[in-house]
Coordinates of C-alpha atoms in Angstrom, one line a residue:
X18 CA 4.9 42.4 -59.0
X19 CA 5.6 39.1 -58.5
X20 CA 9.1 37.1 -59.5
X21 CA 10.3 33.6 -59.5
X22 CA 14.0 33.2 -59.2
X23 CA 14.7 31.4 -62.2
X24 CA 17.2 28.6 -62.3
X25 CA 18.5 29.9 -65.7
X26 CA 18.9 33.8 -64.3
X27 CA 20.6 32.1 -61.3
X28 CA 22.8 30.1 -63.4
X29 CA 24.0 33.2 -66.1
X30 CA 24.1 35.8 -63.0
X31 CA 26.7 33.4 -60.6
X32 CA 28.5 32.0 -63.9
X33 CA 29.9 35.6 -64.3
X34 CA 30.6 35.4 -60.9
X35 CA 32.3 32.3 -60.9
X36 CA 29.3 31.0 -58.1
X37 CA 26.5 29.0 -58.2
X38 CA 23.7 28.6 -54.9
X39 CA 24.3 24.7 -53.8
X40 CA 26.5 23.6 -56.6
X41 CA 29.3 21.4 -56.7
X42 CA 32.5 22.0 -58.8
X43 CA 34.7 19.4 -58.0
X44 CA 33.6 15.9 -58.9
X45 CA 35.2 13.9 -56.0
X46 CA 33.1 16.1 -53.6
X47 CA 29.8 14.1 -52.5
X48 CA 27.2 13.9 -50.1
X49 CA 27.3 17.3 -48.8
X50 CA 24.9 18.1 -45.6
X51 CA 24.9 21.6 -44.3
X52 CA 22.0 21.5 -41.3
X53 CA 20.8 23.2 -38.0
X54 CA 23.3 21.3 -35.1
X55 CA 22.1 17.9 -34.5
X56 CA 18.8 17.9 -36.8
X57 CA 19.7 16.7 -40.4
X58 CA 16.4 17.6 -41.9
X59 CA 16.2 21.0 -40.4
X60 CA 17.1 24.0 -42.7
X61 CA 19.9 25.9 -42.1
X62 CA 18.8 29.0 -40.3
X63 CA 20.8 30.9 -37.9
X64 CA 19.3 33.9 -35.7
X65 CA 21.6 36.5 -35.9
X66 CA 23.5 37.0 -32.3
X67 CA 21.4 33.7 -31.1
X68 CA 24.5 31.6 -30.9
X69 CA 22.8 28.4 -32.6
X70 CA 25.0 26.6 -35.3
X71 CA 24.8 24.4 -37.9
X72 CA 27.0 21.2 -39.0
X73 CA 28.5 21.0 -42.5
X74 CA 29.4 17.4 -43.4
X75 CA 31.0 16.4 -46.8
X76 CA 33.0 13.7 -48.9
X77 CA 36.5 13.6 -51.0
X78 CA 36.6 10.4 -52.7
X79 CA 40.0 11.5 -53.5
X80 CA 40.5 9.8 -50.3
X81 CA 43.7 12.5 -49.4
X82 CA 43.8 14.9 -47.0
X83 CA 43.5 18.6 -48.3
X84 CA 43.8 22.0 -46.7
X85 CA 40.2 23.5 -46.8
X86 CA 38.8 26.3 -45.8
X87 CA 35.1 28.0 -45.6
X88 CA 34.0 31.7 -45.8
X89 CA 30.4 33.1 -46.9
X90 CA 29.0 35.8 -48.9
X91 CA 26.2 38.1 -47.8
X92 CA 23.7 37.5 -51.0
X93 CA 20.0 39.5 -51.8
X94 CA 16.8 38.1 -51.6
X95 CA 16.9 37.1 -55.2
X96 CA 20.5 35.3 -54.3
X97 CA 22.7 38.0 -56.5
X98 CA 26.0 38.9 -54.1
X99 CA 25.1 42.3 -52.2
X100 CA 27.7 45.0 -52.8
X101 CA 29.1 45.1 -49.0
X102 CA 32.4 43.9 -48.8
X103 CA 33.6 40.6 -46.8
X104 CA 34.3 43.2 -43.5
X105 CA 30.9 44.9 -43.6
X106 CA 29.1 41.1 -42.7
X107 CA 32.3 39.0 -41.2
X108 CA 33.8 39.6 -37.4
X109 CA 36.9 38.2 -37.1
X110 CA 38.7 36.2 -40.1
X111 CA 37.5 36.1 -42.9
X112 CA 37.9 32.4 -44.0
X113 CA 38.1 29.5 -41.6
X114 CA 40.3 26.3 -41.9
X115 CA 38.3 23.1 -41.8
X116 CA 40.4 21.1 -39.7
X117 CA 37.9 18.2 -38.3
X118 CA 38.7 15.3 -40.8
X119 CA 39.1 11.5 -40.9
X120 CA 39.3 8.7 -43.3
X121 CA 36.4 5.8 -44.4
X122 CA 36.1 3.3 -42.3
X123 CA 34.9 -0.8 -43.2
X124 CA 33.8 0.8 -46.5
X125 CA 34.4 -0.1 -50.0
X126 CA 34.7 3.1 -51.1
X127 CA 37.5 5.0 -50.1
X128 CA 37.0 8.8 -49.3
X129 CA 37.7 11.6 -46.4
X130 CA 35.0 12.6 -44.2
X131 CA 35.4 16.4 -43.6
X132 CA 33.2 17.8 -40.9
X133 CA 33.0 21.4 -39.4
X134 CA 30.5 23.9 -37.2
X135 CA 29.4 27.0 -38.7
X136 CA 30.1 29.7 -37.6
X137 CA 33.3 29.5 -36.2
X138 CA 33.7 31.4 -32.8
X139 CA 36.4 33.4 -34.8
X140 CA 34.4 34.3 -38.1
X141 CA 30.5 35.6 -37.6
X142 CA 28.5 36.8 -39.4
X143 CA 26.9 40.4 -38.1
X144 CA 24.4 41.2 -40.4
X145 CA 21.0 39.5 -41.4
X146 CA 20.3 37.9 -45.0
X147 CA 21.4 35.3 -47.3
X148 CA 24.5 33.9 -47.4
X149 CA 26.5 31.5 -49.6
X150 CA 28.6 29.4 -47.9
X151 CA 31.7 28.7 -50.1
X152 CA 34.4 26.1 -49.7
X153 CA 37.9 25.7 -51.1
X154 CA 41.5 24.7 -51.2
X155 CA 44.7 26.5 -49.7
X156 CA 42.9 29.3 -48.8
X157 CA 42.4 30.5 -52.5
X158 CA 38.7 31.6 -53.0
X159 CA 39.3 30.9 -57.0
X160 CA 39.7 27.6 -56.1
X161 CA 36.0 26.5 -55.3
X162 CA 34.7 23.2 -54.1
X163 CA 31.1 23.5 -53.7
X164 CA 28.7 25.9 -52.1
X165 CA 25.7 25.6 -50.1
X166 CA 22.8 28.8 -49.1
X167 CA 21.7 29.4 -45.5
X168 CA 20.2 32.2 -44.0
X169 CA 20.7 34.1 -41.0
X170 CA 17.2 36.4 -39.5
X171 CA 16.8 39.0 -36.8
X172 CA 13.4 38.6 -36.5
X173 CA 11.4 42.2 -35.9
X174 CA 8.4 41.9 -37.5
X175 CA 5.2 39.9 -37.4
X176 CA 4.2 37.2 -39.9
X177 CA 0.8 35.5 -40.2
X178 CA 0.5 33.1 -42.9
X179 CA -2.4 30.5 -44.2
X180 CA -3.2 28.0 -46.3
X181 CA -5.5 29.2 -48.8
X182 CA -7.3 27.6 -51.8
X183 CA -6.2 29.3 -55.0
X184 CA -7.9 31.9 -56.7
X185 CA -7.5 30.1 -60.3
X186 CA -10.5 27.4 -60.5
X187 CA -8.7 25.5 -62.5
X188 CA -6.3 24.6 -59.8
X189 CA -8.7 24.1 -57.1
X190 CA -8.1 20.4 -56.6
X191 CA -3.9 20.7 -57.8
X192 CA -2.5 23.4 -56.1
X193 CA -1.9 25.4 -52.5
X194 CA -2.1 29.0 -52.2
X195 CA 0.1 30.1 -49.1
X196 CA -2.0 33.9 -47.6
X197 CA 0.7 36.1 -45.8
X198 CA 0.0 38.9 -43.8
X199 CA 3.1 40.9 -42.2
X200 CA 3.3 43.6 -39.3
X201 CA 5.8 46.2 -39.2
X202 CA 4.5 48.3 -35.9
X203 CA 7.2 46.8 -33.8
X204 CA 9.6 46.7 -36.1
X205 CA 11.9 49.8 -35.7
X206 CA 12.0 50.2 -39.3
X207 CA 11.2 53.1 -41.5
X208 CA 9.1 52.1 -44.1
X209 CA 8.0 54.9 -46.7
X210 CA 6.7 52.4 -49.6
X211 CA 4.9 49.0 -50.3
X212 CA 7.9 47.9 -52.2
X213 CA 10.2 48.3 -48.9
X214 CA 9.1 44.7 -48.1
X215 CA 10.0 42.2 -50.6
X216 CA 8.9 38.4 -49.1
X217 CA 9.8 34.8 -50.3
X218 CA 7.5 32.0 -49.8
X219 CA 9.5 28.2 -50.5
X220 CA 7.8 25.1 -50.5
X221 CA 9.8 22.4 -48.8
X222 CA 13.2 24.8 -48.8
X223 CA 13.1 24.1 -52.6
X224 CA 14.9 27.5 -53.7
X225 CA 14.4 26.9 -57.7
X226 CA 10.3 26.8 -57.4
X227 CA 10.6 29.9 -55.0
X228 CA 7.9 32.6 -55.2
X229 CA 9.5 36.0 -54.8
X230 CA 6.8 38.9 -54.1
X231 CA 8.1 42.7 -53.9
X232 CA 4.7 44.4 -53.8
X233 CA 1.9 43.7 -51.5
X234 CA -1.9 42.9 -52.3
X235 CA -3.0 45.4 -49.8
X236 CA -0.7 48.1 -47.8
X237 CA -2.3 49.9 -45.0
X238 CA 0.2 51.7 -42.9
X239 CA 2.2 49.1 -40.8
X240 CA 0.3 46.4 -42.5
X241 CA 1.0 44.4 -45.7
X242 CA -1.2 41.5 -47.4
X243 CA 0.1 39.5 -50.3
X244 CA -3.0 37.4 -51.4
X245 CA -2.8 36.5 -54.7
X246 CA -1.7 33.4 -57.0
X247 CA 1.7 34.7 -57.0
X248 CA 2.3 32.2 -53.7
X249 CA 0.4 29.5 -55.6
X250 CA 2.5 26.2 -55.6
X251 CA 1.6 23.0 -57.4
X252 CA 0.9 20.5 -54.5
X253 CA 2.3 17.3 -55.8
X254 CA 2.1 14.0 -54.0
X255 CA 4.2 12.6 -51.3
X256 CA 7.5 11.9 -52.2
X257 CA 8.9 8.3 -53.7
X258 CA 11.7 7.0 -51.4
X259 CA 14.5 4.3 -51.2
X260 CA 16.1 2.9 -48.2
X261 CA 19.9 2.6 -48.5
X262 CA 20.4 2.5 -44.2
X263 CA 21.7 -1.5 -45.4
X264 CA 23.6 -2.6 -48.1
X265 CA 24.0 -5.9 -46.4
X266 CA 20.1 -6.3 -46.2
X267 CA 17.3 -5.6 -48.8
X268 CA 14.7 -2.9 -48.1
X269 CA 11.4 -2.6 -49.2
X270 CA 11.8 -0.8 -52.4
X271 CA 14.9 -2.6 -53.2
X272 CA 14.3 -5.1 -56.3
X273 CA 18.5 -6.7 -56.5
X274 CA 21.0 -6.3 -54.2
X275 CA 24.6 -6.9 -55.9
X276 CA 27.8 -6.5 -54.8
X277 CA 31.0 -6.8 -56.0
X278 CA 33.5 -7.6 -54.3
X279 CA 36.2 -7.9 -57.5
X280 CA 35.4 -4.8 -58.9
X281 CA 35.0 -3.2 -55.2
X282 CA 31.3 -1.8 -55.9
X283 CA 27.7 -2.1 -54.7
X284 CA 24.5 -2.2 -57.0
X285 CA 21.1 -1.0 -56.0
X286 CA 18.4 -1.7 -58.0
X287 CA 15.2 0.0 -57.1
X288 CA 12.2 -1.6 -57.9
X289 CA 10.7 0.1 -61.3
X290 CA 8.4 3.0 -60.8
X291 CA 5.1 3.7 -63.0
X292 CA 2.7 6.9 -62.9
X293 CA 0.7 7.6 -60.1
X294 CA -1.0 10.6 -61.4
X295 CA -4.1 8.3 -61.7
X296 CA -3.9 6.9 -58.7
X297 CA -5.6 7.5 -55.4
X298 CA -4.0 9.9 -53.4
X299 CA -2.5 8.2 -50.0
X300 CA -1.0 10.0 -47.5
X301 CA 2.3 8.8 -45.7
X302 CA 5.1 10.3 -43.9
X303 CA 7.9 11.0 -46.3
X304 CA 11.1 13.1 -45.4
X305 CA 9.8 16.2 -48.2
X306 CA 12.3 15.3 -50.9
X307 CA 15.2 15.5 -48.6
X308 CA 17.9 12.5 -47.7
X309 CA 19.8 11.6 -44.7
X310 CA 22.9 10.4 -43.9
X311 CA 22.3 6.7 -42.1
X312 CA 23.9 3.4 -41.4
X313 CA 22.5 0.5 -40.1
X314 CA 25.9 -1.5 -40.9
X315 CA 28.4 0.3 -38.8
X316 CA 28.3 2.9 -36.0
X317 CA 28.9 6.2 -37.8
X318 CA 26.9 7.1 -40.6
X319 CA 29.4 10.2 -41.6
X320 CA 33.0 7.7 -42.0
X321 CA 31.5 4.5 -41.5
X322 CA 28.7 4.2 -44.6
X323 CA 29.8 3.1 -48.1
X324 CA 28.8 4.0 -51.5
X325 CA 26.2 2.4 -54.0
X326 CA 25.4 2.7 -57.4
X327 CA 21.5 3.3 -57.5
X328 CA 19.6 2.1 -60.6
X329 CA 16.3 4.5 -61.1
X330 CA 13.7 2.8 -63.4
X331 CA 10.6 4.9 -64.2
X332 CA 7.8 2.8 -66.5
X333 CA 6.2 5.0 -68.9
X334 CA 2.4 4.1 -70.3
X335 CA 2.5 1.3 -72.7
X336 CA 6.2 1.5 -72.5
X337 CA 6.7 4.7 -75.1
X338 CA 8.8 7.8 -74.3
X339 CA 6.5 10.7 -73.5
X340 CA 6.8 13.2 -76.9
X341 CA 8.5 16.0 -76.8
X342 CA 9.6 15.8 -73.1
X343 CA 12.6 15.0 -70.9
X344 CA 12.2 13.0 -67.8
X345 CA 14.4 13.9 -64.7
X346 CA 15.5 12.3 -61.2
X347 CA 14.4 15.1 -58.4
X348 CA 14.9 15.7 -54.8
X349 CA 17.8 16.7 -52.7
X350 CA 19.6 14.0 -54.1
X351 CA 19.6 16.1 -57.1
X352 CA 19.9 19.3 -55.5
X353 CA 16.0 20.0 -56.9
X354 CA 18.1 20.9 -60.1
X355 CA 17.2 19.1 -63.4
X356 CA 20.5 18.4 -65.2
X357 CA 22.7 16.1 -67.4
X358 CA 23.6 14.3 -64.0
X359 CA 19.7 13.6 -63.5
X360 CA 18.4 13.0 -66.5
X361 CA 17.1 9.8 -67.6
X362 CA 17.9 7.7 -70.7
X363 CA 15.0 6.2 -72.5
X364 CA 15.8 2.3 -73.1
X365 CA 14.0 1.9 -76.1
X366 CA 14.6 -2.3 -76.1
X367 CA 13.0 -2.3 -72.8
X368 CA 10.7 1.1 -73.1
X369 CA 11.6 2.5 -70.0
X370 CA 13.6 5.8 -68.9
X371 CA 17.1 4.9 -66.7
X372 CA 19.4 7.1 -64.7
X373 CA 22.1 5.5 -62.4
X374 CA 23.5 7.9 -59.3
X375 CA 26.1 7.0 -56.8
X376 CA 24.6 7.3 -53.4
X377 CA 26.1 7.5 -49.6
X378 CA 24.1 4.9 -47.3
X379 CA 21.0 7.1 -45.8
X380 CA 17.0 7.1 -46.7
X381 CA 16.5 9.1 -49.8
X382 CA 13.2 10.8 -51.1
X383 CA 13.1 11.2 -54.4
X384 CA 10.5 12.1 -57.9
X385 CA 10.2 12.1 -61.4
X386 CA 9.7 15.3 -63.2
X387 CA 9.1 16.1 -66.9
X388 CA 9.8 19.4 -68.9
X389 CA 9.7 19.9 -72.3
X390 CA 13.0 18.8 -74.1
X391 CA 16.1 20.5 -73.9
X392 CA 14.6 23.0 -70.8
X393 CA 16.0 23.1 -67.6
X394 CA 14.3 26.1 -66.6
X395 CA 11.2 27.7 -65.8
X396 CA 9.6 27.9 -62.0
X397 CA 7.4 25.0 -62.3
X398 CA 9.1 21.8 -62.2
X399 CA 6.0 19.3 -63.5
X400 CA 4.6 16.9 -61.6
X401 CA 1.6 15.9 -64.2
X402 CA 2.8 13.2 -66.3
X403 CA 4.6 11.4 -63.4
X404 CA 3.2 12.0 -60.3
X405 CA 0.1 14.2 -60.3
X406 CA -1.0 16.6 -58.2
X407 CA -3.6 16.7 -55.2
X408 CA -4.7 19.8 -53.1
X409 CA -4.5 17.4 -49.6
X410 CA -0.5 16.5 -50.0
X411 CA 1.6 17.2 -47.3
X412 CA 3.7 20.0 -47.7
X413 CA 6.0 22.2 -45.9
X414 CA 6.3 26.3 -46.7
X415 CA 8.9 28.7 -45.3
X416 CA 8.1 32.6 -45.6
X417 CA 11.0 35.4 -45.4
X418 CA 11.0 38.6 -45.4
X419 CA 13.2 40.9 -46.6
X420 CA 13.9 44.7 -45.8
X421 CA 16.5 46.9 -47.3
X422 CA 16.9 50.3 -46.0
X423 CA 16.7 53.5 -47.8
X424 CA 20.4 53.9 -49.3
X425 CA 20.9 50.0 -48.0
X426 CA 23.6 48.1 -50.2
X427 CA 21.8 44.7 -49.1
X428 CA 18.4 42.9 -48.2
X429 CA 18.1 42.1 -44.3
X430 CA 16.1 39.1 -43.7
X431 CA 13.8 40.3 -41.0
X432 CA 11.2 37.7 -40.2
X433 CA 10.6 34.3 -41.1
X434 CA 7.6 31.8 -40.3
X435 CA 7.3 28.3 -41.1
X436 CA 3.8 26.2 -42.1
X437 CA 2.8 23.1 -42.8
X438 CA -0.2 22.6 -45.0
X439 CA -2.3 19.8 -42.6
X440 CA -1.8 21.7 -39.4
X441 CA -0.9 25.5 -40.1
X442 CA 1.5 27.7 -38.4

């Protein structure tokens, strides 16, 4: 049986718990970064007992200083909290004071830069899974800022994984199938089942689109196969981008530069997008729908980088809304979430779709997705109308496997392998 962790499930499952995976609840927080030390675009994994880190950056445009704190929550495969308490998966405290901080520097907008390393020497975690990193004030956990998923892996088994044309003919030229194969006879587990193994397959770290498979094609002893559509992804295109390193200085995609100097603001106006589902497919290097933090006008692109207000045109054929559907800013920039924050207005003066976000200086990768209107849900975001889909697009996939124990209270992340669909493993 195969699952897709649906954004809507998510979303009723953590409201009742008053948390949401990578969601922001105050609206003065912005630009938050959690990455592996010193590599923005690498995911957050940590191997459990490997002593690697990872570097959480983020913004108060309150522009005070407030006493913050961090903890995380040990979370299942499918991201619902696991019933071990704090003490079962924390050594040492149990929430850590955020205490590396400074103010904006030669920017427009004011804010305070708060910066820390997770884990904290004092507060790590013991056990293998997902976890929900959760920040908030004066130490009171009801008091949320924001939240942000990472994993941590104690790698015992073996993972083989492959691209694979899908099985469906009708997606031959659209989509990828990812093939995984995975090992247990090293493990030191005791498996007694097919459904012992559960294993998640994401294409570029997108958690919303994520594939969830608890029961293998094939199971032979120490060996399990999952080779079926269920790890079928739509392939898309290479990612849209916009350059935002310079607000002195236009960039390519830029069409007007404006700023204001009265009413202290910056505006970016990107140059209007059209389809590209009809186009030929070109391959470039693009970032994966991810952004970075960067700043060719000052030194430090964490303190030092201002704020813009981004204008997103998209230019629909012969300048009509599309029927029935609503049109949607995705990427990281978005948290890969379609939303009332992303949504774009149609302009029907000018017959085209408009969505203005405020932006920290860095490079940007970005798309337009459609879904029929008034849905947010579902575990294809798609890329027809907009951008189209072509089998050869570069794309990164992450596989994870999860074990839990007979009589286990939680799913231990046990393996993970990482692909890329031009060159493999």
């Amino acid at each position: 049986m195969n699952k897709i962790l649906s954004p809507v499930f998510l979303f009723l499952f953590f409201t009742a718990n008053a948390q949401l995976p990578d969601h922001v609840y105050q609206p003065s927080i912005q630009a938050v970064k959690l990455f592996k030390y010193g590599n923005q675009l690498a995911y957050p994994i940590l191997t459990l007992n490997g002593g690697d880190q990872l570097e959480l950056h983020f913004d108060d445009l309150d522009a005070d200083v407030k006493s913050l704190y961090y903890t995380f929550q040990l979370c299942n495969a499918d991201w619902t909290p696991s019933q071990l308490q704090s003490f079962d998966y924390i050594r040492g405290f149990q929430s850590t004071r955020i205490t590396t901080y400074r103010n904006s520097s030669i920017a427009l907008t004011r804010y305070t830069h708060y910066q820390a390393t997770v884990p904290d020497r004092s507060s790590v975690p013991t056990r293998s899974g997902n976890y929900l990193l959760k920040v908030f004030r004066n130490n009171d956990t009801s008091d949320l800022f924001f939240t942000k998923r990472f994993l941590v892996v104690d790698n015992k088994v073996s993972i083989a994984a492959q691209m694979k044309q899908p099985f469906n003919s009708a997606y031959f030229l659209t989509d990828q199938r990812v093939m995984v194969s995975v090992n247990t006879a090293n493990a030191r587990i005791n498996t007694t089942s097919p459904q012992d193994l559960k294993i998640v397959v994401l294409q570029n770290n997108i958690w919303p689109t994520a594939a969830l498979v608890d029961k293998p094609t094939i199971y032979r002893g120490n060996y399990y196969e999952y080779n079926d559509d269920a790890t079928t992804f739509q392939a898309g295109r290479e990612w849209r981008w916009i350059d935002l390193s310079s607000l002195r200085l236009m960039t390519d995609r830029m069409q007007r530069l404006q700023d204001d100097s009265i009413k202290d603001r910056t505006d970016v106006y990107i140059r209007p997008d059209i389809e590209r589902r009809q186009q030929v497919y070109i391959y470039y290097k693009d970032i994966n729908g991810q952004f970075t933090l960067e700043n060719r006008d000052g030194y430090n692109p964490y303190w030092q980088s201002d704020y813009a207000y981004v204008h997103f045109t998209f230019v629909p054929p012969g300048n009509k809304p599309y029927p029935g559907k609503d049109v949607y800013v995705f990427g990281e920039l978005t948290d890969y979430l379609p939303g009332e924050g992303s949504k774009m207005i149609f302009n029907e003066t000018l017959g085209i779709y408009e969505r203005t976000l405020f932006l920290k200086q860095g490079y940007y990768n970005y798309e337009y997705i459609t879904l029929d209107a008034g849905k947010r849900s579902g575990s294809r975001f798609p890329l027809d109308n907009t951008e189209g889909n072509f089998t050869n697009t570069e794309n990164n996939y992450t596989v994870l496997v999860y074990f839990r124990p007979f009589g286990g209270r939680a799913d231990e992340l046990i393996g993970m392998a990482q692909l890329n669909s031009f060159i493999g493993l």
